[in-house]
XYZ file of C-alpha atoms in Angstrom:
654
model
C 22.970 8.674 -15.179
C 23.179 4.921 -15.776
C 25.332 3.401 -18.486
C 22.385 1.175 -19.492
C 21.508 1.496 -23.189
C 17.754 1.598 -22.512
C 17.632 4.351 -19.894
C 15.694 7.477 -20.946
C 15.835 10.987 -19.529
C 12.367 12.249 -18.641
C 11.242 15.763 -19.492
C 9.026 16.501 -16.492
C 6.496 19.315 -16.404
C 4.533 20.934 -13.581
C 1.770 20.547 -12.654
C 2.013 16.800 -13.251
C -0.204 15.772 -16.205
C -2.659 12.875 -16.094
C -1.004 9.453 -15.801
C -2.197 8.257 -19.206
C -0.960 11.471 -20.868
C 2.511 10.965 -19.367
C 2.506 7.303 -20.399
C 1.441 8.167 -23.962
C 4.119 10.868 -24.216
C 6.971 8.363 -23.862
C 7.825 5.949 -26.670
C 8.912 2.633 -25.107
C 11.994 0.918 -26.481
C 11.519 -2.490 -28.093
C 11.298 -5.076 -25.332
C 14.192 -7.019 -26.881
C 16.436 -4.075 -25.886
C 15.281 -4.328 -22.263
C 15.953 -8.078 -22.402
C 19.416 -7.510 -23.859
C 20.277 -5.183 -20.954
C 19.477 -8.111 -18.630
C 21.732 -10.426 -20.680
C 18.732 -12.379 -21.949
C 18.981 -13.901 -25.401
C 15.974 -14.412 -27.740
C 16.004 -18.073 -26.645
C 14.963 -16.975 -23.153
C 11.710 -15.260 -24.058
C 8.704 -15.119 -26.377
C 7.657 -11.751 -27.807
C 4.095 -10.543 -27.229
C 4.124 -7.561 -29.582
C 6.816 -4.877 -29.439
C 6.676 -3.974 -25.756
C 6.019 -7.215 -23.862
C 7.721 -10.594 -23.644
C 7.220 -13.767 -21.632
C 10.395 -14.969 -19.880
C 10.679 -18.753 -19.739
C 10.400 -20.549 -16.411
C 10.605 -24.029 -17.954
C 12.136 -25.362 -21.175
C 9.711 -25.952 -24.014
C 9.472 -25.690 -27.778
C 7.990 -22.556 -29.290
C 7.026 -22.537 -32.981
C 8.142 -19.296 -34.565
C 7.694 -17.703 -37.970
C 7.024 -19.699 -41.111
C 6.720 -23.435 -40.622
C 6.782 -26.161 -38.036
C 10.437 -26.631 -38.980
C 11.196 -23.293 -37.344
C 10.588 -24.698 -33.859
C 13.009 -23.186 -31.389
C 13.849 -24.259 -27.857
C 12.812 -21.692 -25.260
C 15.361 -22.011 -22.466
C 14.573 -21.827 -18.768
C 16.303 -18.775 -17.306
C 16.120 -20.231 -13.788
C 17.787 -23.475 -14.842
C 20.500 -21.671 -16.772
C 21.331 -19.246 -13.937
C 20.916 -21.745 -11.102
C 24.482 -21.325 -9.824
C 24.492 -17.517 -10.009
C 24.379 -15.362 -6.891
C 21.280 -13.346 -6.039
C 21.031 -9.592 -5.755
C 19.480 -7.648 -2.891
C 15.791 -8.318 -2.213
C 13.572 -5.386 -1.193
C 9.850 -5.444 -0.347
C 7.639 -2.354 -0.396
C 4.763 -2.177 2.090
C 2.919 0.739 3.595
C 1.158 2.230 6.573
C -2.569 1.541 6.905
C -3.881 3.322 3.796
C -6.702 5.700 3.030
C -9.171 4.533 0.359
C -7.138 6.638 -2.103
C -3.953 4.598 -1.587
C -0.626 6.031 -0.468
C 1.487 5.344 -3.548
C 3.170 1.969 -2.931
C 3.213 1.104 -6.640
C 4.437 4.574 -7.546
C 7.172 4.336 -4.893
C 8.177 0.855 -6.075
C 8.581 2.086 -9.655
C 10.178 5.408 -8.681
C 12.775 3.673 -6.499
C 13.698 1.312 -9.331
C 14.000 4.208 -11.759
C 16.318 5.908 -9.262
C 18.448 2.789 -8.799
C 18.675 1.990 -12.506
C 18.654 5.389 -14.222
C 20.536 7.509 -11.659
C 22.546 5.214 -9.370
C 23.788 2.878 -12.121
C 22.550 -0.302 -10.409
C 21.174 -3.440 -12.002
C 17.533 -3.431 -10.962
C 14.294 -5.254 -11.730
C 10.857 -4.183 -10.531
C 8.517 -7.109 -9.685
C 4.847 -6.138 -9.467
C 1.412 -7.719 -9.607
C -0.779 -7.737 -12.678
C -3.800 -5.505 -12.029
C -7.362 -6.748 -12.244
C -9.791 -5.158 -14.674
C -12.207 -4.801 -11.749
C -10.563 -1.713 -10.191
C -9.323 -0.507 -13.600
C -12.909 0.017 -14.758
C -14.324 0.476 -11.237
C -13.350 3.087 -8.668
C -9.627 2.730 -7.936
C -8.237 2.809 -11.470
C -5.131 1.028 -12.727
C -1.998 -0.029 -10.883
C 0.894 0.956 -13.136
C 2.229 3.505 -10.668
C 1.576 7.177 -11.271
C 2.922 10.477 -12.457
C 6.503 10.115 -13.663
C 6.954 6.707 -12.023
C 5.002 4.230 -14.144
C 5.163 0.928 -15.973
C 4.539 1.336 -19.696
C 2.711 0.834 -21.971
C 0.177 1.749 -19.292
C -2.879 0.638 -21.264
C -1.410 -2.808 -22.012
C -0.302 -3.222 -18.395
C -3.770 -2.430 -17.020
C -5.863 -4.334 -19.551
C -5.293 -7.784 -21.060
C -1.469 -7.830 -20.738
C -0.513 -11.342 -21.969
C -3.766 -13.041 -21.009
C -2.773 -14.588 -17.668
C -5.945 -13.505 -15.852
C -8.042 -14.820 -18.736
C -6.257 -18.172 -18.430
C -7.015 -18.217 -14.699
C -10.661 -17.413 -15.407
C -10.906 -20.262 -17.908
C -9.194 -22.776 -15.635
C -11.257 -21.758 -12.599
C -14.525 -22.097 -14.478
C -13.530 -25.432 -16.014
C -13.130 -26.769 -12.476
C -16.472 -25.240 -11.441
C -18.175 -26.947 -14.385
C -16.484 -30.257 -13.519
C -17.823 -30.123 -9.935
C -21.490 -29.650 -10.807
C -21.296 -32.051 -13.742
C -19.847 -34.772 -11.531
C -22.592 -34.340 -8.922
C -25.180 -34.504 -11.714
C -23.809 -37.709 -13.269
C -23.330 -39.450 -9.937
C -26.929 -38.705 -9.006
C -28.302 -40.317 -12.160
C -26.090 -43.408 -12.599
C -25.299 -46.658 -10.813
C -21.735 -47.427 -9.692
C -21.270 -49.791 -12.634
C -22.566 -47.349 -15.233
C -20.502 -44.518 -13.786
C -17.334 -46.632 -13.752
C -17.936 -47.863 -17.300
C -18.201 -44.293 -18.549
C -15.126 -43.150 -16.598
C -13.062 -46.072 -17.944
C -14.614 -46.985 -21.312
C -13.209 -49.868 -23.397
C -11.176 -49.049 -26.491
C -11.725 -50.582 -29.935
C -10.070 -53.810 -28.780
C -12.372 -53.978 -25.757
C -9.602 -53.171 -23.267
C -10.022 -50.589 -20.560
C -7.376 -48.419 -18.892
C -7.026 -45.654 -16.346
C -5.956 -42.206 -17.520
C -2.824 -40.843 -15.847
C -4.732 -38.500 -13.542
C -6.853 -41.399 -12.256
C -3.790 -43.036 -10.729
C -3.585 -40.064 -8.354
C -7.032 -40.875 -7.001
C -6.263 -44.590 -6.837
C -3.131 -43.855 -4.805
C -5.106 -41.600 -2.468
C -7.576 -44.455 -1.915
C -4.778 -46.975 -1.296
C -5.637 -48.990 -4.430
C -2.524 -50.267 -6.215
C -4.255 -52.033 -9.117
C -3.562 -50.779 -12.633
C -6.258 -52.658 -14.571
C -9.833 -51.313 -14.244
C -11.217 -54.816 -14.638
C -9.421 -55.957 -11.480
C -11.285 -53.607 -9.130
C -13.769 -55.143 -6.710
C -17.321 -53.700 -6.511
C -16.313 -51.937 -3.267
C -13.229 -50.415 -4.954
C -15.323 -49.386 -7.953
C -17.656 -47.527 -5.607
C -14.804 -45.765 -3.783
C -13.087 -44.820 -7.040
C -16.043 -43.700 -9.129
C -18.279 -42.040 -6.560
C -16.889 -38.792 -5.081
C -20.192 -38.259 -3.267
C -19.624 -34.501 -3.002
C -21.683 -32.738 -0.361
C -23.186 -29.739 -2.237
C -23.341 -27.741 0.993
C -19.581 -28.069 1.452
C -18.558 -26.706 -1.966
C -16.251 -23.699 -1.620
C -15.314 -23.361 -5.301
C -17.030 -20.497 -7.117
C -17.110 -19.294 -10.692
C -15.156 -16.116 -11.504
C -14.939 -13.212 -13.913
C -12.553 -10.245 -13.977
C -15.194 -7.518 -13.818
C -16.899 -5.902 -10.827
C -20.472 -7.223 -10.975
C -22.358 -7.012 -7.681
C -25.342 -8.900 -9.116
C -23.289 -12.089 -9.263
C -22.609 -12.096 -5.512
C -25.444 -14.588 -5.102
C -26.907 -16.653 -7.924
C -28.818 -19.891 -8.504
C -27.536 -22.453 -11.001
C -29.084 -25.595 -12.473
C -32.492 -24.149 -13.351
C -32.535 -25.575 -16.887
C -34.915 -28.485 -17.563
C -32.049 -30.821 -18.524
C -30.448 -30.436 -15.058
C -33.335 -32.408 -13.529
C -33.932 -30.173 -10.538
C -30.302 -29.966 -9.403
C -30.604 -26.337 -8.331
C -27.847 -24.897 -6.146
C -27.093 -21.452 -4.734
C -23.594 -20.193 -5.419
C -21.803 -16.962 -6.383
C -19.154 -15.439 -8.604
C -15.866 -14.051 -7.300
C -13.602 -11.657 -9.153
C -10.954 -13.650 -11.072
C -8.004 -12.470 -8.997
C -9.687 -13.993 -5.918
C -9.461 -17.472 -7.472
C -7.195 -19.911 -5.667
C -5.602 -20.574 -9.061
C -4.215 -17.023 -8.957
C -2.727 -17.695 -5.517
C -1.244 -20.959 -6.834
C 0.370 -19.080 -9.732
C 1.892 -16.560 -7.328
C 3.313 -19.171 -4.932
C 4.469 -21.868 -7.330
C 8.167 -22.429 -7.974
C 8.084 -24.471 -11.210
C 5.774 -26.036 -13.791
C 5.907 -29.369 -11.939
C 5.127 -27.659 -8.634
C 2.189 -25.828 -10.233
C 0.803 -29.125 -11.543
C 0.903 -30.595 -8.021
C -0.659 -27.525 -6.415
C -3.487 -27.313 -8.950
C -4.281 -30.992 -8.464
C -4.342 -30.628 -4.659
C -6.867 -27.770 -4.612
C -9.795 -28.769 -2.390
C -13.236 -27.838 -3.716
C -15.321 -29.235 -0.849
C -15.885 -32.459 1.051
C -17.560 -35.770 0.469
C -20.620 -36.514 2.569
C -18.378 -38.579 4.834
C -16.112 -35.546 5.452
C -13.138 -36.342 3.190
C -11.648 -33.483 1.140
C -12.346 -33.637 -2.606
C -9.603 -32.298 -4.887
C -9.253 -31.206 -8.502
C -7.327 -34.412 -9.186
C -10.176 -36.456 -7.708
C -12.320 -34.839 -10.392
C -9.697 -35.721 -13.011
C -9.122 -32.127 -14.048
C -5.725 -31.196 -12.529
C -3.796 -31.866 -15.728
C -6.238 -29.901 -17.863
C -5.989 -26.934 -15.490
C -2.204 -26.995 -15.855
C -2.513 -27.024 -19.645
C -4.665 -23.892 -19.483
C -2.038 -22.305 -17.205
C 1.106 -23.423 -19.051
C 1.818 -19.989 -20.557
C 0.636 -18.032 -17.524
C 3.534 -19.398 -15.437
C 5.998 -17.308 -17.467
C 6.440 -13.731 -16.103
C 5.883 -10.794 -18.463
C 8.804 -8.442 -19.129
C 7.945 -4.731 -19.463
C 9.662 -1.396 -18.723
C 9.330 1.783 -16.678
C 9.067 5.302 -18.063
C 12.842 5.629 -17.644
C 13.647 2.334 -19.371
C 14.380 0.077 -16.397
C 13.084 -3.528 -16.562
C 9.879 -4.752 -14.938
C 8.540 -8.274 -14.381
C 4.753 -8.369 -14.100
C 3.370 -11.637 -12.774
C 0.309 -12.781 -10.844
C -2.073 -10.622 -8.846
C -3.659 -12.508 -5.942
C -6.442 -10.739 -4.060
C -4.755 -9.011 -1.128
C -7.544 -9.672 1.384
C -8.304 -13.386 1.121
C -4.980 -14.305 -0.496
C -1.469 -13.001 0.122
C -1.426 -9.987 -2.201
C 2.084 -10.416 -3.630
C 3.472 -10.948 -7.118
C 5.025 -14.286 -8.011
C 7.902 -16.230 -6.519
C 9.164 -17.268 -9.967
C 9.429 -13.637 -11.125
C 11.385 -12.692 -7.993
C 13.710 -15.685 -8.365
C 14.421 -14.931 -12.020
C 14.972 -11.239 -11.258
C 17.397 -11.929 -8.376
C 19.558 -14.061 -10.675
C 19.431 -11.512 -13.506
C 20.545 -8.534 -11.390
C 23.259 -10.554 -9.631
C 25.385 -9.487 -6.637
C 25.020 -5.784 -5.913
C 21.843 -5.529 -7.988
C 18.351 -4.933 -6.632
C 14.971 -6.615 -6.967
C 12.141 -4.483 -5.609
C 8.726 -6.060 -5.155
C 5.493 -4.706 -3.716
C 3.246 -6.259 -1.057
C -0.428 -5.291 -1.245
C -2.181 -2.993 1.237
C -0.667 -2.012 4.598
C 2.293 -3.884 6.055
C -0.037 -5.665 8.518
C -1.525 -7.544 5.555
C 0.863 -7.489 2.587
C 4.261 -7.475 4.291
C 3.173 -9.959 6.982
C 2.006 -12.390 4.296
C 5.120 -11.700 2.222
C 7.293 -12.797 5.140
C 5.267 -15.655 6.593
C 3.841 -17.175 3.396
C 5.773 -16.072 0.316
C 9.268 -16.180 1.845
C 8.492 -19.552 3.463
C 7.685 -21.113 0.102
C 10.399 -19.323 -1.873
C 13.249 -19.696 0.636
C 14.233 -16.105 -0.234
C 15.290 -13.552 2.390
C 14.672 -9.803 2.009
C 17.344 -7.432 3.247
C 15.177 -4.326 3.389
C 11.501 -3.465 3.806
C 10.169 -0.081 2.755
C 7.101 1.369 4.459
C 5.404 4.052 2.380
C 3.810 6.827 4.433
C 1.935 9.984 3.502
C 1.032 13.067 5.492
C -2.551 12.607 4.282
C -2.919 9.115 5.763
C -1.176 10.051 9.006
C -3.552 12.969 9.463
C -6.433 10.530 9.040
C -4.908 8.219 11.675
C -4.415 11.211 13.963
C -8.151 11.876 14.027
C -8.744 13.708 10.753
C -12.088 13.496 8.913
C -12.946 10.435 6.831
C -11.232 10.154 3.446
C -13.720 8.938 0.842
C -12.812 7.937 -2.707
C -14.574 10.105 -5.259
C -15.179 12.984 -2.813
C -13.038 16.133 -2.352
C -10.547 16.048 0.519
C -11.479 17.893 3.708
C -9.716 21.199 4.409
C -7.723 19.463 7.184
C -5.759 17.551 4.533
C -4.930 20.626 2.479
C -3.545 22.899 5.207
C -0.711 22.513 7.717
C -1.507 20.668 10.945
C 1.645 19.193 12.491
C -0.157 18.042 15.646
C -2.591 15.950 13.602
C 0.308 14.366 11.722
C 2.212 13.580 14.915
C -0.870 12.009 16.486
C -1.249 9.699 13.482
C 2.382 8.543 13.533
C 1.411 5.824 16.050
C 0.142 3.856 13.051
C 3.472 4.136 11.258
C 5.362 3.267 14.443
C 3.510 -0.032 14.854
C 4.165 -0.966 11.226
C 7.869 -0.214 11.710
C 8.049 -2.270 14.899
C 6.186 -5.240 13.372
C 8.294 -5.245 10.209
C 11.604 -4.880 12.071
C 10.733 -7.999 14.067
C 11.385 -10.106 10.938
C 15.048 -9.144 11.066
C 15.045 -6.746 8.103
C 16.058 -3.105 8.042
C 13.092 -0.764 7.601
C 13.279 2.390 5.491
C 10.309 4.767 5.513
C 9.531 6.409 2.165
C 7.591 9.615 2.815
C 5.615 10.092 -0.388
C 5.428 13.870 -0.775
C 2.238 15.562 -2.006
C 2.078 19.181 -3.218
C -0.032 20.176 -0.177
C 2.473 18.839 2.379
C 4.547 21.373 4.304
C 8.173 21.068 5.350
C 7.193 21.005 9.036
C 4.744 18.120 8.444
C 7.264 16.101 6.417
C 9.969 16.612 9.042
C 7.551 15.494 11.760
C 7.013 12.215 9.910
C 10.736 11.692 9.431
C 11.480 12.331 13.111
C 8.711 9.973 14.244
C 9.931 7.223 11.882
C 13.491 7.390 13.183
C 12.262 7.469 16.776
C 10.220 4.323 16.083
C 13.330 2.445 14.956
C 13.424 2.925 11.188
C 16.879 2.476 9.649
C 16.203 5.670 7.710
C 13.306 7.854 6.578
C 13.449 9.708 3.277
C 11.211 12.338 1.683
C 10.480 11.377 -1.933
C 9.074 13.224 -4.947
C 9.140 10.442 -7.556
C 5.527 11.125 -8.628
C 6.514 14.626 -9.752
C 10.130 13.967 -10.789
C 10.485 10.265 -11.627
C 13.637 8.450 -10.510
C 15.383 11.725 -9.727
C 12.878 12.257 -6.912
C 13.775 8.910 -5.291
C 17.588 9.016 -5.474
C 17.918 9.613 -1.725
C 15.572 6.671 -1.122
C 17.751 4.513 -3.385
C 20.881 5.439 -1.428
C 19.141 4.683 1.880
C 17.896 1.312 0.593
C 21.377 0.352 -0.610
C 22.864 1.139 2.813
C 20.077 -0.750 4.557
C 20.680 -3.828 2.381
C 24.422 -3.727 2.998
C 23.997 -3.556 6.764
C 21.654 -6.405 7.639
C 22.778 -8.095 10.854
C 20.013 -10.661 11.510
C 18.572 -13.696 9.711
C 14.932 -13.708 8.591
C 12.634 -14.491 11.526
C 9.062 -15.683 11.028
C 6.194 -14.573 13.240
C 5.262 -18.175 14.097
C 6.512 -21.726 13.499
C 4.333 -23.897 11.279
C 3.995 -26.662 13.877
C 1.784 -24.484 16.083
C -1.941 -25.211 15.975
C -4.184 -23.203 13.631
C -5.517 -21.201 16.587
C -2.041 -20.458 17.973
C -0.931 -19.108 14.596
C -4.052 -16.971 14.248
C -3.479 -15.583 17.740
C 0.163 -14.731 16.997
C -0.928 -12.619 14.025
C -3.789 -11.038 16.000
C -1.319 -10.027 18.705
C 0.808 -8.232 16.088
C -2.291 -6.202 15.188
C -2.649 -5.108 18.815
C -5.474 -7.495 19.757
C -5.785 -8.767 23.308
C -7.467 -11.975 22.193
C -9.400 -13.812 19.494
C -13.063 -14.803 19.439
C -14.147 -17.699 17.187
C -17.654 -18.210 15.841
C -19.227 -21.650 16.020
C -18.618 -22.018 12.260
C -14.933 -21.072 12.646
C -14.485 -23.616 15.455
C -16.073 -26.290 13.278
C -13.823 -25.514 10.298
C -10.645 -25.424 12.407
C -11.515 -28.827 13.823
C -12.197 -30.209 10.341
C -8.986 -28.845 8.751
C -6.941 -30.132 11.687
C -8.542 -33.568 11.330
C -7.863 -33.542 7.563
C -4.162 -32.875 8.181
C -3.967 -29.249 7.056
C -3.021 -27.609 10.370
C 0.649 -27.283 9.376
C -0.065 -24.632 6.731
C 0.681 -20.919 7.219
C -2.155 -18.499 7.967
C -3.427 -15.871 5.530
C -5.691 -13.472 7.434
C -8.632 -12.025 5.490
C -9.456 -8.681 7.063
C -10.013 -5.036 6.235
C -6.971 -3.159 4.961
C -8.165 0.076 6.569
C -7.347 -0.736 10.191
C -5.154 -2.978 12.317
C -8.429 -4.214 13.810
C -11.543 -5.718 12.211
C -13.236 -2.303 12.363
C -12.288 -0.187 9.338
C -13.197 2.973 11.252
C -10.659 2.255 14.045
C -7.689 4.349 12.928
C -4.242 4.916 14.416
C -2.919 1.947 16.399
C -5.887 0.408 18.238
C -5.102 -2.092 20.983
C -6.894 -4.269 23.508
C -9.624 -5.273 21.056
C -10.829 -8.847 20.559
C -10.406 -10.005 16.968
C -13.511 -11.889 15.745
C -12.976 -14.867 13.418
C -16.236 -15.359 11.529
C -15.173 -18.364 9.454
C -12.045 -20.278 8.456
C -11.414 -21.511 4.916
C -8.519 -23.159 3.131
C -6.584 -22.801 -0.112
C -4.844 -26.171 0.045
C -3.309 -26.017 -3.430
C -1.912 -22.542 -2.846
C -0.856 -23.675 0.621
C -2.541 -21.614 3.323
C -5.488 -21.442 5.714
C -7.440 -18.182 5.596
C -9.532 -17.040 8.555
C -12.245 -14.488 7.741
C -12.207 -11.468 10.051
C -15.602 -9.862 9.576
C -17.190 -9.841 6.115
C -14.914 -9.946 3.064
C -16.403 -9.169 -0.345
C -14.726 -11.200 -3.080
C -16.832 -9.594 -5.817
C -16.553 -5.792 -5.679
C -19.345 -3.620 -7.046
C -19.283 -0.641 -9.358
C -19.870 2.879 -7.966
C -22.391 5.308 -9.431
C -19.667 6.805 -11.594
C -17.100 4.122 -12.447
C -13.736 4.840 -14.064
C -15.055 3.513 -17.362
C -16.801 6.877 -17.973
C -13.372 8.383 -18.684
C -11.870 5.518 -20.690
C -12.010 5.766 -24.473
C -9.837 5.522 -27.551
C -8.513 8.137 -29.935
C -9.675 6.622 -33.206
C -7.111 8.677 -35.156
C -4.014 7.494 -33.249
C -5.401 4.283 -31.698
C -4.196 5.424 -28.264
C -6.212 4.751 -25.113
C -7.364 7.833 -23.206
C -8.702 8.344 -19.687
C -6.989 5.461 -17.872
C -5.897 6.408 -14.367
């Protein structure tokens, strides 16, 4: 066992109890103890109750306790540890999943418990913050499962430290600013609009606010006195002339509500007939969430938020949050959200929870700042394990080509989580449907079906190896799996070029069930022989980058709709063609067809539309139809969620 003072020994029972019952059976240690194990002092973090703390990314003053005189400097961990060496960097991806998921989060947590509690390694788990949409919807929470979880589970899956609420508020402030600006421009002359944007003070003098200088610079106007602007400059400055049909910015909320997928706004009498069709997205689909995940500092976040493009002017110029004057206010709403949240696993190893970008239309990875802090804290020989959403074709590809590009970090090892269940599905087994009992084929031995499905795993291994990292396959063992089936997966993984393939039982046994995986990961990290290689250089055209990714899926070509062609031409003209590509496609197949299992090839990938998250820093082509506001099923998870009014403990979370 580890010499760490916070490590706990789990008392496991069989059969494995419900996740929430396991989580409630373990008393977490005070988060200050977890921080102390990482050599963090109280000056490095703010407490959020007993079991959560925000670790500082930037220096600021935090008022504690009794009076304003008790202000204390909160020190930036990144600045303080700037010269320290990093630990090993490990990313967890998976094969193409079933709708039930294959246990990437559980494997991520179980591996870290093995490394920290059994192999005596410094380790930090870096995971995304879950959305309340799936928590109350059909999928449930994302704290891991069984004896490999982040705790307190209820706090992790619900409000946490309010980051998603901050994103919701910031997103909707920008949405309000867009429609308000269109309204005021439609009802005022240039002079009246300018006078209201730059009103005189009590002495009769007018001035530009700081954010206005960003727009002036963009327009090539160097004047600093509002009174010096010519009528033509006043028009250019004051009138954004937003084309309502070009607006891509939507309002958000962090609940699955299908009836907000299409709405009409502006129907009140005071809006003077300015009716517009729009929609709500789920909060984690907001570009602000993607900005949070990809930013590297408070200053960088301010720039990214200001550069977010909400649509175009009627003359075709991009309109940004800073053009609307709201970039600074968005940053103020996000100033606490930039700090990662420190939590713990069931076995007392540290966890950083930060950001949770939608894994279809965004890059589906937790934050760069959390990873950077964690790598410094574990130091040489330590491990940072982070998870990439969905299958490796989506999450790991975006981790490498987007996240690692912006962070400058290089992973030494990539884990691909595989299950017998999913491989049977890819081998031709019956459909797996969430909420319905599994077919008999998944509950009885069928080695041939497993072997047929291993083509899916083999392509994921080949694709991931091409980045120059060692690939370890984690075979997540279920109680219905047989030894012959598990051995078939291991043999196929090694034949496909995996560095190692390990059978794991961390769901049933916690870190003890992932010790062999921990040993394999350590060896893989110590034996990297190649530098990180990207799938494409950024100076390729938008189409060339899309086609490089499509080829990795097995596509023979790409077909663009008329709308996609138009958008590619526009983004290229606007100077955005040098950004990386973030493909928005189904997670259930390499292709655009969710029903095409295994490793389909020779298909033509259809690009329906192309959109851009300029502040976050990527172009995202839409492959087929992507829903950014999930709906609730007939029987959502919320039926099971309640509270024990005697103890105050949450029940029924999954």
